[in-house]
Coordinates of C-alpha atoms in Angstrom, one line a residue:
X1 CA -9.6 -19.7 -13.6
X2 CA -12.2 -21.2 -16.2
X3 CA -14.7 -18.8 -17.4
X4 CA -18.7 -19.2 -17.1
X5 CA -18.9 -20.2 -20.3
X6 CA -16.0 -22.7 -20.1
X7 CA -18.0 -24.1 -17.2
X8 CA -20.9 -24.2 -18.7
X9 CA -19.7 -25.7 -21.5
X10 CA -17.9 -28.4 -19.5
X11 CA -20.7 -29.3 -17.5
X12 CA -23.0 -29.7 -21.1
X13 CA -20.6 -31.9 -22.8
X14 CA -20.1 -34.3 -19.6
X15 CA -24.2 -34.4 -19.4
X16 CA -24.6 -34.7 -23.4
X17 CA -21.8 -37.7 -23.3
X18 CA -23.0 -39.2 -20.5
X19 CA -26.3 -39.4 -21.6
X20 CA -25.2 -41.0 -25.2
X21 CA -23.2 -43.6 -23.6
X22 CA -25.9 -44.7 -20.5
X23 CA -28.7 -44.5 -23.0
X24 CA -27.3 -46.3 -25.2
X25 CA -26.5 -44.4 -28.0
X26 CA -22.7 -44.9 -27.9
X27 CA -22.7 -48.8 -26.6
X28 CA -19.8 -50.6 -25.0
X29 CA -17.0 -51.2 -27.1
X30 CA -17.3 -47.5 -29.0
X31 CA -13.8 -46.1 -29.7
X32 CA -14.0 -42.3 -29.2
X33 CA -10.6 -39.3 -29.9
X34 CA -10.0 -36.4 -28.2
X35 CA -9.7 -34.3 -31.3
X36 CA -13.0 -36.2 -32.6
X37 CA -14.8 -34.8 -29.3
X38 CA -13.5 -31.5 -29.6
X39 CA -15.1 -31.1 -32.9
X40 CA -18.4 -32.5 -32.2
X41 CA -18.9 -30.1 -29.3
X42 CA -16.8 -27.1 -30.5
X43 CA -14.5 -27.3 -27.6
X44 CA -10.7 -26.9 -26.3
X45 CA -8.8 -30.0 -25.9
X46 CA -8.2 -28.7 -22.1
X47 CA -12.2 -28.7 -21.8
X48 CA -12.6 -31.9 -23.4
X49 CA -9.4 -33.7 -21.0
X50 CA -11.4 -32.5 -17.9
X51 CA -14.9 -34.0 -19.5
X52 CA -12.7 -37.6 -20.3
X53 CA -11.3 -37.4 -16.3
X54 CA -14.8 -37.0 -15.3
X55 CA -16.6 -39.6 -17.4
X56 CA -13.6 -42.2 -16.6
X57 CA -14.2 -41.4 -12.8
X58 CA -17.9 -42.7 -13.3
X59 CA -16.5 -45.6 -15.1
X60 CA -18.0 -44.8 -18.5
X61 CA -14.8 -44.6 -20.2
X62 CA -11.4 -46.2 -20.3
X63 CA -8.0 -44.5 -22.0
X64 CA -6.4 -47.4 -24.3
X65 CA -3.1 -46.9 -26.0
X66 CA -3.0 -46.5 -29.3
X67 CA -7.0 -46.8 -29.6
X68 CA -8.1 -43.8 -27.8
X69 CA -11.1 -43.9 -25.5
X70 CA -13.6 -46.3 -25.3
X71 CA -16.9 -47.3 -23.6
X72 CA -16.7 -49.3 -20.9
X73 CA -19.4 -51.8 -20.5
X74 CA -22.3 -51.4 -17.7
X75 CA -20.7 -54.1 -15.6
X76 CA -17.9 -51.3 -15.0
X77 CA -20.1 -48.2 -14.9
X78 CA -20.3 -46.5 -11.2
X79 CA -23.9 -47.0 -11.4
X80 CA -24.8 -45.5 -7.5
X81 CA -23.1 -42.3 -9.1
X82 CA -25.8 -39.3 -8.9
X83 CA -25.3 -38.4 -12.3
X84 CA -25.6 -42.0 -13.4
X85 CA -28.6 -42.4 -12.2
X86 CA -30.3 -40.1 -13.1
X87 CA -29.3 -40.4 -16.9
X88 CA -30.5 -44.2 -16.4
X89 CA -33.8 -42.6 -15.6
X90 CA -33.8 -40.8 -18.9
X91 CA -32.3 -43.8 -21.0
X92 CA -34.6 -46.8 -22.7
X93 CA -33.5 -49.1 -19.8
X94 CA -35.6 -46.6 -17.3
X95 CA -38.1 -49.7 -15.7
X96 CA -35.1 -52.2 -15.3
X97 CA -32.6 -49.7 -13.4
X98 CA -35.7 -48.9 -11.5
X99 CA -36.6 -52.5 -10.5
X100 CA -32.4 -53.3 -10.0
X101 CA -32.1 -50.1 -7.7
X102 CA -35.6 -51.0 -5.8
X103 CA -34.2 -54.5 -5.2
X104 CA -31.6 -53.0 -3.2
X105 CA -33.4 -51.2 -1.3
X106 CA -35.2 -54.2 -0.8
X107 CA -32.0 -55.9 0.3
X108 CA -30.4 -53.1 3.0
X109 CA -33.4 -50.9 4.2
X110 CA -35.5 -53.6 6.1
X111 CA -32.4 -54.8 7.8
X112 CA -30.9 -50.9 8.6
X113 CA -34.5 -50.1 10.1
X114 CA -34.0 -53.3 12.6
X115 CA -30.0 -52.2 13.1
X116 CA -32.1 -48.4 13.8
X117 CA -34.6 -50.0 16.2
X118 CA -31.8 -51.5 18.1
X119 CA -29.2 -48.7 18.0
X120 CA -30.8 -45.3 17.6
X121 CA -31.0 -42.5 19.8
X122 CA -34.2 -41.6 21.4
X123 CA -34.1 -37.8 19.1
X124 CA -33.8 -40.1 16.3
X125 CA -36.5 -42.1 17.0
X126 CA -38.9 -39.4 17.4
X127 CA -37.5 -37.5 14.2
X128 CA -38.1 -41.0 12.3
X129 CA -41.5 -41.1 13.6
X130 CA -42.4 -37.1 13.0
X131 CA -41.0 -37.9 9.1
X132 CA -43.4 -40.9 8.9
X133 CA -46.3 -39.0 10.5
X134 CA -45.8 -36.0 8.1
X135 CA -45.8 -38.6 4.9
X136 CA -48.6 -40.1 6.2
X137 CA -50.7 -36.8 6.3
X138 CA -49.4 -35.8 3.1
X139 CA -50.1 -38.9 1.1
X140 CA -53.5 -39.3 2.8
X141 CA -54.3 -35.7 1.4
X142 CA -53.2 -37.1 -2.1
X143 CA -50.1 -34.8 -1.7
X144 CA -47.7 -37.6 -2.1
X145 CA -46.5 -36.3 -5.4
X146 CA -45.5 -33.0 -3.9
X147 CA -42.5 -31.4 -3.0
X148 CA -43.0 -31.2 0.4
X149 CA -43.5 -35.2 0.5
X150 CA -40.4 -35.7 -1.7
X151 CA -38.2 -33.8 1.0
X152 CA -39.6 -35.5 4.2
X153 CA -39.4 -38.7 2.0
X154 CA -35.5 -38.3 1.2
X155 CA -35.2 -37.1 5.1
X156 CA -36.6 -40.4 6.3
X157 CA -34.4 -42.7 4.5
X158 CA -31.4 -40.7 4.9
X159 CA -32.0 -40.6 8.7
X160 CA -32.9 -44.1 8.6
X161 CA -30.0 -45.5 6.9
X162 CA -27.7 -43.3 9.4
X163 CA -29.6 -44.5 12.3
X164 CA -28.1 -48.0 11.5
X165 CA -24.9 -47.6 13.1
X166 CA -23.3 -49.1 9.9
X167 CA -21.3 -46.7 7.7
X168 CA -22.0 -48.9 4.6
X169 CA -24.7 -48.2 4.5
X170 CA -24.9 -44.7 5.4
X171 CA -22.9 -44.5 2.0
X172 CA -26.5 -45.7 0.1
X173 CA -27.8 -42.3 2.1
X174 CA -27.2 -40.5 -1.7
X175 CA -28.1 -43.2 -4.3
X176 CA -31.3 -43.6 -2.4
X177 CA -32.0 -40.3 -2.3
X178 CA -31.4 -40.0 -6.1
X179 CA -34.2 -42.4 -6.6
X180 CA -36.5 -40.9 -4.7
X181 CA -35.8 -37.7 -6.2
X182 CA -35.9 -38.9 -9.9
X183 CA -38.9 -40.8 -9.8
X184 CA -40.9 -37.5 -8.7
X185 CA -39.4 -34.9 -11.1
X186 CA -40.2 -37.7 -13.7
X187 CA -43.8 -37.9 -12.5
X188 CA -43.9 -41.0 -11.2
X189 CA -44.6 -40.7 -7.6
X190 CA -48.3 -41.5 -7.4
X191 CA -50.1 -38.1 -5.7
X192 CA -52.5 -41.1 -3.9
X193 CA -49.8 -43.7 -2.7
X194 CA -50.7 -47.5 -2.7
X195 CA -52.7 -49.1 -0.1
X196 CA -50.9 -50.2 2.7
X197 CA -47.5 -48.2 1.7
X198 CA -48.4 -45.1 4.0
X199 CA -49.2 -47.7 6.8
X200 CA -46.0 -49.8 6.5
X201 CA -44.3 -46.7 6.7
X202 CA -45.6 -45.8 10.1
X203 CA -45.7 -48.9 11.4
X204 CA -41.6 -49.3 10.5
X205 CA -41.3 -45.8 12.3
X206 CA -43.4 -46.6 15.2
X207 CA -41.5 -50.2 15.6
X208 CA -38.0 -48.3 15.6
X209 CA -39.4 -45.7 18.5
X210 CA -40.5 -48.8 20.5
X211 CA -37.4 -51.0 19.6
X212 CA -38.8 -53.6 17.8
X213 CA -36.6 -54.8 16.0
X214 CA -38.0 -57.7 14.1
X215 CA -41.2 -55.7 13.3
X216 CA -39.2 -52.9 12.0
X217 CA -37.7 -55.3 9.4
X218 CA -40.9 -56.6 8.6
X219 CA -42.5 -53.5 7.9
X220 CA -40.4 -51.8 5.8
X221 CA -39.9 -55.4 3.9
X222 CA -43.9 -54.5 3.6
X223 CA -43.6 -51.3 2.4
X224 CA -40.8 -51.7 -0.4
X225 CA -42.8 -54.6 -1.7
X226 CA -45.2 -52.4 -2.0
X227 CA -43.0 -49.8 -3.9
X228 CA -41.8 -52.5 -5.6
X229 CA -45.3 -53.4 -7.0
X230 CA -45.6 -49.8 -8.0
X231 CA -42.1 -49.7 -10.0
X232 CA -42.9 -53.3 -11.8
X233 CA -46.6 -52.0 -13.0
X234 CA -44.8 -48.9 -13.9

């Protein structure tokens, strides 16, 4: 069984490497050796094999005979991985991944709140529509920057994307939540939202309680626009 320190020091050199090769600092292409990684960090080559299995899990490094590791490009990268994103959030590239990950929202919420309006149960519905209630009191009271707002935020979307019915897209239930959660610790979550964003929320709760499917789209089209607008003027 591994030590605290050996975990510890695991878990450093997977977030120090990680970090390197999102933000750019080791680009695609960048030949790397066990024994050369062992003697940057001052650590075991059984350490260092468990930090290579991890990294090459989130797609951030390939094994090549007779070359060693290397950097796989971004095209290749698990980039919904938890840990990926939020290392995007720290790299250079921070307003791109953010505009990139918004546009998918942008692509699967609107249609998972009309899937919602149409298949949810009547507890979900009123749990959707207490979460949007509670945001909207928060954000009117300039709390939207809080932590209180950031959990009934993440609670929201991860209810609404499993009130689709569609297992896909329950899968986006983490990423989503990631993004939510980074752009707050990063202090980026205005503590006034937008205009119109606290309302579009609602009014996408309110049209999933009364099964409106079309205007439950529609809203929260509204509403990431919104958020969108927010992310592009950054």
């Amino acid at each position: 069984m591994p030590t605290p320190v050996t975990t510890a020091s695991h878990a450093h050199i997977v977030e120090t490497l990680g970090r390197r090769i999102v933000g750019g600092e080791l680009p695609p292409g960048t030949g790397l050796t066990l024994a050369g990684l062992e003697e940057t960090f001052s650590a075991s080559r059984t350490v260092v094999r468990e930090v290579v299995r991890v990294l090459e899990a989130h797609g951030l490094l390939t094994s090549r005979r007779r070359v060693g590791l290397v950097v796989r490009p971004r095209s290749e990268w698990d980039i919904l991985n938890a840990d990926i994103i939020e290392w995007s959030l720290d790299s250079p590239s921070r307003r791109d991944v953010l505009i990139e990950l918004t546009e998918l929202r942008i692509a699967v919420e609107p249609v998972a709140a009309r899937l919602a309006a149409e298949r949810a149960s009547a507890p979900v519905r009123d749990e959707l529509l207490r979460f949007a209630t509670l945001l909207s009191d928060l954000g009117g009271q300039g709390l939207g920057d809080s932590t209180e707002y950031l959990e009934a935020d993440i609670a929201y979307h991860r209810l609404l994307l499993t009130a689709s019915g569609n297992p896909l897209f329950v899968k986006l239930s983490e990423p989503i939540a990631e993004i939510l959660r980074g752009r707050a610790v990063r202090g980026l979550t205005p503590g006034m939202p937008r205009v119109g964003t606290l309302e579009a929320h609602l009014a996408t709760a309110q049209a999933i309680f009364d099964g409106r499917g079309a205007d439950a789209e529609a809203s929260a089209r509204e509403h990431l626009t919104l958020v969108s607008d927010e992310v592009v003027e950054g």
